Tab-separated table of C-alpha atoms and ligand atoms in Angstrom:
chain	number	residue	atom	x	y	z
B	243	UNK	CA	112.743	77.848	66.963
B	244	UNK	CA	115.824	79.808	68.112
B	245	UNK	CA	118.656	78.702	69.778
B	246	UNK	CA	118.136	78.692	73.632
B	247	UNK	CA	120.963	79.054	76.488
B	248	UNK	CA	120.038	78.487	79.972
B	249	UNK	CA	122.339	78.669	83.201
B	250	UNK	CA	122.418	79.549	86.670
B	251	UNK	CA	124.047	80.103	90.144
B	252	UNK	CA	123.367	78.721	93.931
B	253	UNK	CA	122.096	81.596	96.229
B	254	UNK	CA	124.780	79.348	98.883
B	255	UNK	CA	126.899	82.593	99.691
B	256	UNK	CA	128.715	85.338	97.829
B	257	UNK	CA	128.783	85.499	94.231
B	258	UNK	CA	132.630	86.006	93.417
B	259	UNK	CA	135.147	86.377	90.590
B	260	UNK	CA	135.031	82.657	89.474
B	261	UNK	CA	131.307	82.894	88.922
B	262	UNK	CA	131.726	86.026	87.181
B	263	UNK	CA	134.690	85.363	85.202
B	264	UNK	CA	133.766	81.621	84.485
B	265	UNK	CA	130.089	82.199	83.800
B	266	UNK	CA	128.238	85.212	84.049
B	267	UNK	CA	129.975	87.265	81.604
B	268	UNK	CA	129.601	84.686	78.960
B	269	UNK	CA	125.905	84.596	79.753
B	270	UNK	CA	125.784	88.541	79.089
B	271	UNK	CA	127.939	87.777	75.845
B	272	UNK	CA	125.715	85.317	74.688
B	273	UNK	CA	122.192	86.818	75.536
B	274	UNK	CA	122.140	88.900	72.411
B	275	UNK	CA	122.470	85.619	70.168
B	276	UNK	CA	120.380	83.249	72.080
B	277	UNK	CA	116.870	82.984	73.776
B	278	UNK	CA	118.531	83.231	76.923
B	279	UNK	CA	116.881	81.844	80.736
B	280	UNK	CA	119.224	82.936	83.920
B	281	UNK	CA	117.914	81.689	86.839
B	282	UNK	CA	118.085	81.608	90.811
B	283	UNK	CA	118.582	78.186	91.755
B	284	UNK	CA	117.637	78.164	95.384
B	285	UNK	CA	116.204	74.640	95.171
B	286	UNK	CA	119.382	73.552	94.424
B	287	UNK	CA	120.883	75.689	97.245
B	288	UNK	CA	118.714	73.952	100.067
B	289	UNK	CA	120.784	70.292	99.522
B	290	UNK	CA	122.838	71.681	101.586
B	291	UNK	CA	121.764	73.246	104.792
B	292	UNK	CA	121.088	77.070	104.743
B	293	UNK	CA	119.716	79.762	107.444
B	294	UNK	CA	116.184	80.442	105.874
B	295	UNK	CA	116.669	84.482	106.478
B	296	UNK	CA	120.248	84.355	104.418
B	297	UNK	CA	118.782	81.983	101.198
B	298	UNK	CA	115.944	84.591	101.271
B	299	UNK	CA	118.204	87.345	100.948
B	300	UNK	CA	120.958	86.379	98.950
B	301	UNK	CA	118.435	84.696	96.142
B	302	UNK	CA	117.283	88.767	95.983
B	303	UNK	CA	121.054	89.572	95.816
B	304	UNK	CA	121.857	87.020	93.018
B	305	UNK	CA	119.366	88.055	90.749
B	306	UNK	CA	120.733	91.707	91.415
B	307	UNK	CA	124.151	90.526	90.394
B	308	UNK	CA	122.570	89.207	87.282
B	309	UNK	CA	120.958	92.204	86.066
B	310	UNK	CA	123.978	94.253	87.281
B	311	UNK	CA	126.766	92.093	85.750
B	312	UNK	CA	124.751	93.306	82.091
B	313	UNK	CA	121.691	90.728	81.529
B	314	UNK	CA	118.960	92.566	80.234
B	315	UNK	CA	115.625	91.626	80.776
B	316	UNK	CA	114.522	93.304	77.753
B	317	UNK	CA	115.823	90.224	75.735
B	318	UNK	CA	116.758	87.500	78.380
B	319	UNK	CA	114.550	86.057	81.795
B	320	UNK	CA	115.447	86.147	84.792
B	321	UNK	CA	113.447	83.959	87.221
B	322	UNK	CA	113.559	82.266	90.175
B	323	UNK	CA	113.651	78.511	90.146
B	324	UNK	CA	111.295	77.901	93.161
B	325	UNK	CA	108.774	80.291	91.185
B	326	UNK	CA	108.023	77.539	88.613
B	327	UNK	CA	107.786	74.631	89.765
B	328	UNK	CA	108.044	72.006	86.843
B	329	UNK	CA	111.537	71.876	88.017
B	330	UNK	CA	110.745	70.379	90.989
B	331	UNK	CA	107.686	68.278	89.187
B	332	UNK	CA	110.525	67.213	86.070
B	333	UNK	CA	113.249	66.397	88.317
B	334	UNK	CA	111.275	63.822	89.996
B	335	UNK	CA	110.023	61.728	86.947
B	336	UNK	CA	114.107	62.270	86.024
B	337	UNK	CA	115.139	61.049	89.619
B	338	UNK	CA	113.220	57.681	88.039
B	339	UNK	CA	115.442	57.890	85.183
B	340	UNK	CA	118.773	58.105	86.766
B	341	UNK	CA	120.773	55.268	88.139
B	342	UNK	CA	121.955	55.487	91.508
B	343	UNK	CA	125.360	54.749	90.479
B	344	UNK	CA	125.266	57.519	88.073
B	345	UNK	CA	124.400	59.695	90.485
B	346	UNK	CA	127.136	58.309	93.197
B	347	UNK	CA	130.068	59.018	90.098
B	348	UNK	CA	129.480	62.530	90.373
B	349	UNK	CA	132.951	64.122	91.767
B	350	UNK	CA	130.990	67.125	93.214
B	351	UNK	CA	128.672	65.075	94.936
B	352	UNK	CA	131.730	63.158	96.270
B	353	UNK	CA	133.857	66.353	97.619
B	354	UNK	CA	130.398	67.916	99.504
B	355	UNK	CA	129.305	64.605	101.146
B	356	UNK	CA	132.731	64.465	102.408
B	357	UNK	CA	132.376	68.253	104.210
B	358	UNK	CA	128.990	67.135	105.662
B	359	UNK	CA	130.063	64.049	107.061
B	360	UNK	CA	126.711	62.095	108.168
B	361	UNK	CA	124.782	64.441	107.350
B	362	UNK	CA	124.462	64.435	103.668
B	363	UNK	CA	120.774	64.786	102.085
B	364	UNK	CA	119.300	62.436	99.776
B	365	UNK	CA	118.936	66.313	97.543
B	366	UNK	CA	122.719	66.407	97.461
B	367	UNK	CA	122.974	63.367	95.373
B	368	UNK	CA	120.418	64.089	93.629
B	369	UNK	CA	121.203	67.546	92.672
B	370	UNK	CA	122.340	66.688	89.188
B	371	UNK	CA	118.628	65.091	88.256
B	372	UNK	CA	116.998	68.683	89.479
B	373	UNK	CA	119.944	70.234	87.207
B	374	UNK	CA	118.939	68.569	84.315
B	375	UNK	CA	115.293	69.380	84.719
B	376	UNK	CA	115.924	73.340	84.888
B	377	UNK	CA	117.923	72.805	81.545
B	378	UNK	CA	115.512	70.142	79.767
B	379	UNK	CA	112.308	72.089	80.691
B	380	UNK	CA	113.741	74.698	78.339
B	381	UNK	CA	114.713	72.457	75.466
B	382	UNK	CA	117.939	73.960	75.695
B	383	UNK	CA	120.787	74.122	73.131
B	384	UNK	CA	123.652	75.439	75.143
B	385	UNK	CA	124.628	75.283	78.682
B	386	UNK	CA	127.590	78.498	79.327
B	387	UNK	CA	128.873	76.877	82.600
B	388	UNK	CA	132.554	76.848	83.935
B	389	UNK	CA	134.852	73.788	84.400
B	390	UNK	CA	133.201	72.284	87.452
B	391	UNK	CA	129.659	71.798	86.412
B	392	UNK	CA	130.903	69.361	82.848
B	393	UNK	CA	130.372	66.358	84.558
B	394	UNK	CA	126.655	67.110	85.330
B	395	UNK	CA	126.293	68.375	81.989
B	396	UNK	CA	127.453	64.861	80.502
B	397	UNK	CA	124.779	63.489	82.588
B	398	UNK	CA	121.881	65.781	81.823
B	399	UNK	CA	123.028	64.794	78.173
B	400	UNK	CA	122.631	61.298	79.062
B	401	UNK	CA	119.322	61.453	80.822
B	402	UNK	CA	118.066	63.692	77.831
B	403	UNK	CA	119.384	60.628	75.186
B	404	UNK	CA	118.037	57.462	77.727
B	405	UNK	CA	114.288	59.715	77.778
B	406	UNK	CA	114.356	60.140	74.334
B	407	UNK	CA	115.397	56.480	73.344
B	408	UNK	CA	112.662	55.126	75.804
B	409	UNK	CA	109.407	57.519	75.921
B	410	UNK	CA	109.984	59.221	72.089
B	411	UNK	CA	111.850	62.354	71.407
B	412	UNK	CA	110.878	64.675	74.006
B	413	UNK	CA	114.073	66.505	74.654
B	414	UNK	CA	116.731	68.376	73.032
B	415	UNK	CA	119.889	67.255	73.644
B	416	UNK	CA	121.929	70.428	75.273
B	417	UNK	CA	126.117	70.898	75.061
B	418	UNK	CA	128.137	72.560	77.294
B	419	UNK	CA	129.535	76.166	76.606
B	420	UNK	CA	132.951	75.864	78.550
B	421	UNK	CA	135.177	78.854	77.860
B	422	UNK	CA	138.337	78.741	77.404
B	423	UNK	CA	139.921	81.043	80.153
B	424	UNK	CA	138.244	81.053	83.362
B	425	UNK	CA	136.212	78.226	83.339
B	426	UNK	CA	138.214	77.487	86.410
B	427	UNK	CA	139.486	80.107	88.607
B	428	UNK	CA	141.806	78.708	91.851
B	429	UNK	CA	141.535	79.270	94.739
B	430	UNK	CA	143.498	82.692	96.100
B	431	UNK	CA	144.618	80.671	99.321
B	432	UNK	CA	145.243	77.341	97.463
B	433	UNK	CA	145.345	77.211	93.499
B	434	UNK	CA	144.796	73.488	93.904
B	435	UNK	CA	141.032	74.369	94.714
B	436	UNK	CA	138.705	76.093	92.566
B	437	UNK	CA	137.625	79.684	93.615
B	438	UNK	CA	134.231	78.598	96.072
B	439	UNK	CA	131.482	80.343	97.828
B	440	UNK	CA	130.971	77.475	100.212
B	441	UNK	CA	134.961	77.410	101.485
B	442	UNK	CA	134.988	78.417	104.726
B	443	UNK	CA	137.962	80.625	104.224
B	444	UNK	CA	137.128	83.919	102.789
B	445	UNK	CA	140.187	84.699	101.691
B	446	UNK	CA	140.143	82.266	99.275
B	447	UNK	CA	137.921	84.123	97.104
B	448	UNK	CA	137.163	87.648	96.021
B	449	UNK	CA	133.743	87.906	96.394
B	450	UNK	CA	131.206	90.680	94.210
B	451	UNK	CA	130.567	92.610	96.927
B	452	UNK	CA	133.763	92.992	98.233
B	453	UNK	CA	135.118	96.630	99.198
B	454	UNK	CA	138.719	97.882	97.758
B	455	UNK	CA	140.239	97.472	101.012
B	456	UNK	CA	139.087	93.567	101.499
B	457	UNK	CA	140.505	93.227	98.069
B	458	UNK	CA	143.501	94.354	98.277
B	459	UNK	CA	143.967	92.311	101.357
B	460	UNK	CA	142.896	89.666	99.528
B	461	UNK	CA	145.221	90.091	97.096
B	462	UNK	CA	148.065	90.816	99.101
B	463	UNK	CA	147.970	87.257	100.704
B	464	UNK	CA	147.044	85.221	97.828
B	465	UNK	CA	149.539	82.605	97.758
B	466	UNK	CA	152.219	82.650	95.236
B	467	UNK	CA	154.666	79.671	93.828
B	468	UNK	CA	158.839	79.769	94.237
B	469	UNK	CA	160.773	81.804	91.179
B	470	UNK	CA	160.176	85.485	90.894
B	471	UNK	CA	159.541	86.298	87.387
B	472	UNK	CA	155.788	87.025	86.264
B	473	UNK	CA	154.430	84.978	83.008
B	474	UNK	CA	152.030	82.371	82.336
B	475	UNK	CA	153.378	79.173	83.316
B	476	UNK	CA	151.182	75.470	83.853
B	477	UNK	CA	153.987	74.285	86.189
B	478	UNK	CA	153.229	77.838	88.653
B	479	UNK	CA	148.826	77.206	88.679
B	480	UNK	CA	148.719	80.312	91.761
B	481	UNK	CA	150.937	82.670	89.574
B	482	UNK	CA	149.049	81.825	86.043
B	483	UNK	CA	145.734	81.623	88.129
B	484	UNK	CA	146.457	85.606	89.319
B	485	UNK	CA	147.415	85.969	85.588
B	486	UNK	CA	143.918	84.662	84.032
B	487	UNK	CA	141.886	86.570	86.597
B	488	UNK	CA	144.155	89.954	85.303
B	489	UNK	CA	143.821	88.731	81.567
B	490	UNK	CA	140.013	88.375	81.757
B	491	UNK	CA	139.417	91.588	83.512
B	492	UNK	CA	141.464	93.697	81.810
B	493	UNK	CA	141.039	92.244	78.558
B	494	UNK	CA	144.622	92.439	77.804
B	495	UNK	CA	146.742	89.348	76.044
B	496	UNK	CA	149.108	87.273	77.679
B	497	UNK	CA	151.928	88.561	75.486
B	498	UNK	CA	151.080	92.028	76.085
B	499	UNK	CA	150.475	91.265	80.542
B	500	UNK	CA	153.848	89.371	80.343
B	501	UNK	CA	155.720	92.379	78.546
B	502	UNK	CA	154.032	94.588	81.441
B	503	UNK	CA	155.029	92.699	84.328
B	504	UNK	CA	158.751	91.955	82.629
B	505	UNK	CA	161.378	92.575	85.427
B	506	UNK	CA	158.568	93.283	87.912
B	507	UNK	CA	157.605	91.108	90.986
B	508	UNK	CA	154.913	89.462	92.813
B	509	UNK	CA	154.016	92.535	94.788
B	510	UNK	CA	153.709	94.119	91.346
B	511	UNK	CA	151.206	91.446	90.085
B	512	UNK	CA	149.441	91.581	93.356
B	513	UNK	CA	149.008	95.370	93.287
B	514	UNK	CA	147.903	96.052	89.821
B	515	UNK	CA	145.194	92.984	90.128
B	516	UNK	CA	143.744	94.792	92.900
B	517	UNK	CA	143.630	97.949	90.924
B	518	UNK	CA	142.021	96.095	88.015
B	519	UNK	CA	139.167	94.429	90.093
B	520	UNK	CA	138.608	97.557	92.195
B	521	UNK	CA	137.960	99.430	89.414
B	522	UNK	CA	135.967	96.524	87.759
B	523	UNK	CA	134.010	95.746	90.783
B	524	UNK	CA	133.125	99.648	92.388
B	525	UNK	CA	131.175	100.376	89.182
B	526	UNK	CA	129.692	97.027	89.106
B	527	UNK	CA	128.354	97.480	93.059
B	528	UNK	CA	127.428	100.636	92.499
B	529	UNK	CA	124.449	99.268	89.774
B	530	UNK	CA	124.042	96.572	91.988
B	531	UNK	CA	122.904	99.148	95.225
B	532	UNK	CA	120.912	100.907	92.096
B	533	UNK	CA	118.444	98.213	91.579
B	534	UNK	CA	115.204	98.702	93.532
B	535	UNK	CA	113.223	96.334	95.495
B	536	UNK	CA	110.017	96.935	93.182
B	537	UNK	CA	112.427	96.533	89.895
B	538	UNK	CA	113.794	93.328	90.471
B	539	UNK	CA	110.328	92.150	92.031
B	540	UNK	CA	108.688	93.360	88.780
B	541	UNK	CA	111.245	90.998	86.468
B	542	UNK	CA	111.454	87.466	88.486
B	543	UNK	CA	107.627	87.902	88.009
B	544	UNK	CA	107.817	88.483	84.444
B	545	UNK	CA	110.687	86.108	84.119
B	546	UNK	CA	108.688	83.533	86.416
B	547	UNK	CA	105.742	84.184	84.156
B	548	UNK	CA	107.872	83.501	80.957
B	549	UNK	CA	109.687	80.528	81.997
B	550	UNK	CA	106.456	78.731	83.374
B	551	UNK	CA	104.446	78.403	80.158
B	552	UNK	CA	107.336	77.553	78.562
B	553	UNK	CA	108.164	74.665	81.056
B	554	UNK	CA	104.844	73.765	81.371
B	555	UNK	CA	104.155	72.896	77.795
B	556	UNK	CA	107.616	70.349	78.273
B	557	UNK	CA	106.021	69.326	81.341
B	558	UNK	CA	102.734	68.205	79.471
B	559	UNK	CA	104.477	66.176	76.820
B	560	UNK	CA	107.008	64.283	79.216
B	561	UNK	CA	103.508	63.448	81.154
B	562	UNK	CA	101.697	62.408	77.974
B	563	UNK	CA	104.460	60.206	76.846
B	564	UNK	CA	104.782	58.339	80.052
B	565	UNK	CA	101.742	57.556	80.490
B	566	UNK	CA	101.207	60.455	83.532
B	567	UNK	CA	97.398	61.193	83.316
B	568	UNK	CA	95.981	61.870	85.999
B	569	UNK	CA	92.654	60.801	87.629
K	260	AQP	N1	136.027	78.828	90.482
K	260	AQP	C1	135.241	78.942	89.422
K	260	AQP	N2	135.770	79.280	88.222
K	260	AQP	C2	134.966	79.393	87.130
K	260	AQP	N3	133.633	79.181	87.151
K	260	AQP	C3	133.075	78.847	88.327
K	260	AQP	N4	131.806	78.570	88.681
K	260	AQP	C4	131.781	78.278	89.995
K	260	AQP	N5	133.003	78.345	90.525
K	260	AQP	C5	133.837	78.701	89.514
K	260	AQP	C6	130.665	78.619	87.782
K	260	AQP	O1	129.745	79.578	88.285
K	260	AQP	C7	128.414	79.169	87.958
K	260	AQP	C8	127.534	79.240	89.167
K	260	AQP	O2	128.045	78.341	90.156
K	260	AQP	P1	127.070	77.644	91.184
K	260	AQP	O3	126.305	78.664	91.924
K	260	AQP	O4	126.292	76.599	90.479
K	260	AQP	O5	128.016	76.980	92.196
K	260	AQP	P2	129.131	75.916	92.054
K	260	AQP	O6	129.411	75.563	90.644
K	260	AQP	O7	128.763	74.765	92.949
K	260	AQP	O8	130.408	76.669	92.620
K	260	AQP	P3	130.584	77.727	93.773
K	260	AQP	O9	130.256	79.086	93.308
K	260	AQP	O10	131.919	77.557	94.308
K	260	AQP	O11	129.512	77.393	94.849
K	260	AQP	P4	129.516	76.364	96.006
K	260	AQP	O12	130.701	76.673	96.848
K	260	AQP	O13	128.215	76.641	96.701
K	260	AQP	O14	129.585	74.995	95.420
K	260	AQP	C9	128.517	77.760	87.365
K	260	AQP	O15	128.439	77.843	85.955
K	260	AQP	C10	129.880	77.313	87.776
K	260	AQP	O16	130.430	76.383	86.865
């Protein structure tokens, strides 16, 4: 059987660079070598609460960002996770497979419960379970994800291994594809936070969508650290954080960016990363606004279609092994 990737992203607000630089363009590397499944997680969105008329819309705008970011549907599927719903059906029998304190461990579990005070949903602790049904239903091989999602990966490896040891082999066991700049871009108003959709300050991030003069402004009031000169430095994270982001999107080394910016300042820095990511990102909205509504409708039902039969049949044997039969 060949090798299978699958991934995916939270229709929970704007797609931006960290998403982009610490995941989707590794999917669009990888989709050529790999049977590749990219998918809309809304279900995973809704553990957290959401305006019904915004999920609707942005899950439309995430797949768009999919196909325009370079995934082809010719050779990888795009789908809809609510469209096939063994994830729902796989994360439940995994929910009985999961210890609570497992589940409680989980640091991103940890930092949202703490922004929704009292009002955190039995779904957002049990987010990782639903995770590692999307990727088990696929009997996945390799998970391209950035920094922040390797805990839940360790788990869905676990849950795969306790399944397996219990019930017979059912899944395969899935690593992590982590690369090895960008899996974790900072925050542009605080490089001690990762780059977020959810933050509730926009400047923090440079989202998809945004237009040249938003990111430019952006840009312009990222925070810097003290010193002047421009290089790639652990003890400056905002400085070498600007540096990555420039690195991956102009594909240049970090000798060759630290000869460019030699005897140049911040302002410098600031003003050719906006140059880079305007003229990464026009193009990139511009196929984006291309996409019909009858296109993309067309390939989350073939992708839907796809990834169902394929679930399904995983569905069927995790059933048959426990003992799930039905009247
Ligand atoms: N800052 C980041 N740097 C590199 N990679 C990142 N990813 C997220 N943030 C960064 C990766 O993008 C993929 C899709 O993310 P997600 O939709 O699952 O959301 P998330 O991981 O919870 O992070 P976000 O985008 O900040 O969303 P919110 O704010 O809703 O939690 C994943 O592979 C992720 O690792």
């Amino acid at each position: 059987m060949a090798k299978r990737i699958f991934s995916g992203a939270q229709p929970t607000g704007n797609l931006h660079l960290g998403n982009y630089l610490g995941a989707l363009r590794n999917w669009v590397a990888l989709q050529h070598e790999y049977e590749s499944f990219f998918c809309v997680v809304d279900l995973h969105a809704i553990t957290i609460p959401q305006d019904p008329a915004g999920l609707a819309a942005k899950t439309h705008e995430v797949a768009r960002l999919y196909l325009a970011a370079g995934i082809d549907p010719a050779v990888s599927t795009i789908f809809v996770q609510s469209d096939v719903k063994e994830h729902a059906e796989l994360a439940w029998v995994l929910n009985c497979v999961v210890r609570i304190g497992e589940l409680e461990r989980m640091t991103q579990f940890k930092d949202k419960a703490k922004k929704q005070r009292e009002n955190v949903s039995a779904g957002l602790l049990t987010y990782p379970a639903l995770m590692a049904a999307d990727i088990l239903l696929y009997q996945t091989d390799l998970v391209p994800v950035g920094q922040d999602q390797k805990q839940h990966l360790e788990l869905t490896r676990d849950l795969a291994e306790r399944f397996n040891r219990d019930f017979g082999e059912t899944f395969r066991v899935p690593n992590a594809f982590i690369p090895k700049v960008g899996a974790k871009i900072q925050a542009l108003d605080d490089p001690s936070k990762k780059m977020s959709k959810s933050d509730e300050n926009e400047n923090g991030r440079i989202s998809l969508m945004d237009d040249a003069d938003t990111i430019r402004r952006k840009f312009k009031r990222a925070v810097t650290d003290s010193g002047a000169d421009v290089r790639f430095d652990a003890a400056r994270p905002a400085v070498t954080n600007l540096l990555s982001i420039y690195q991956l999107l102009t594909g240049q080394t970090p000798e060759q960016i630290e000869a460019h910016f030699a005897g140049k300042g911040y302002a410098q820095l600031k003003g050719d990363l906006a140059d880079a990511a305007i003229a990464f990102l026009q193009p990139y909205q511009e196929r984006v606004r291309s996409i019909s509504d009858e296109e993309l409708s067309r390939i989350l039902r073939e992708g839907a279609d796809k990834a169902r039969a394929i679930a399904a049949e995983t569905l069927r044997q995790v059933k048959e092994r426990m003992g799930i039969v039905g009247a």
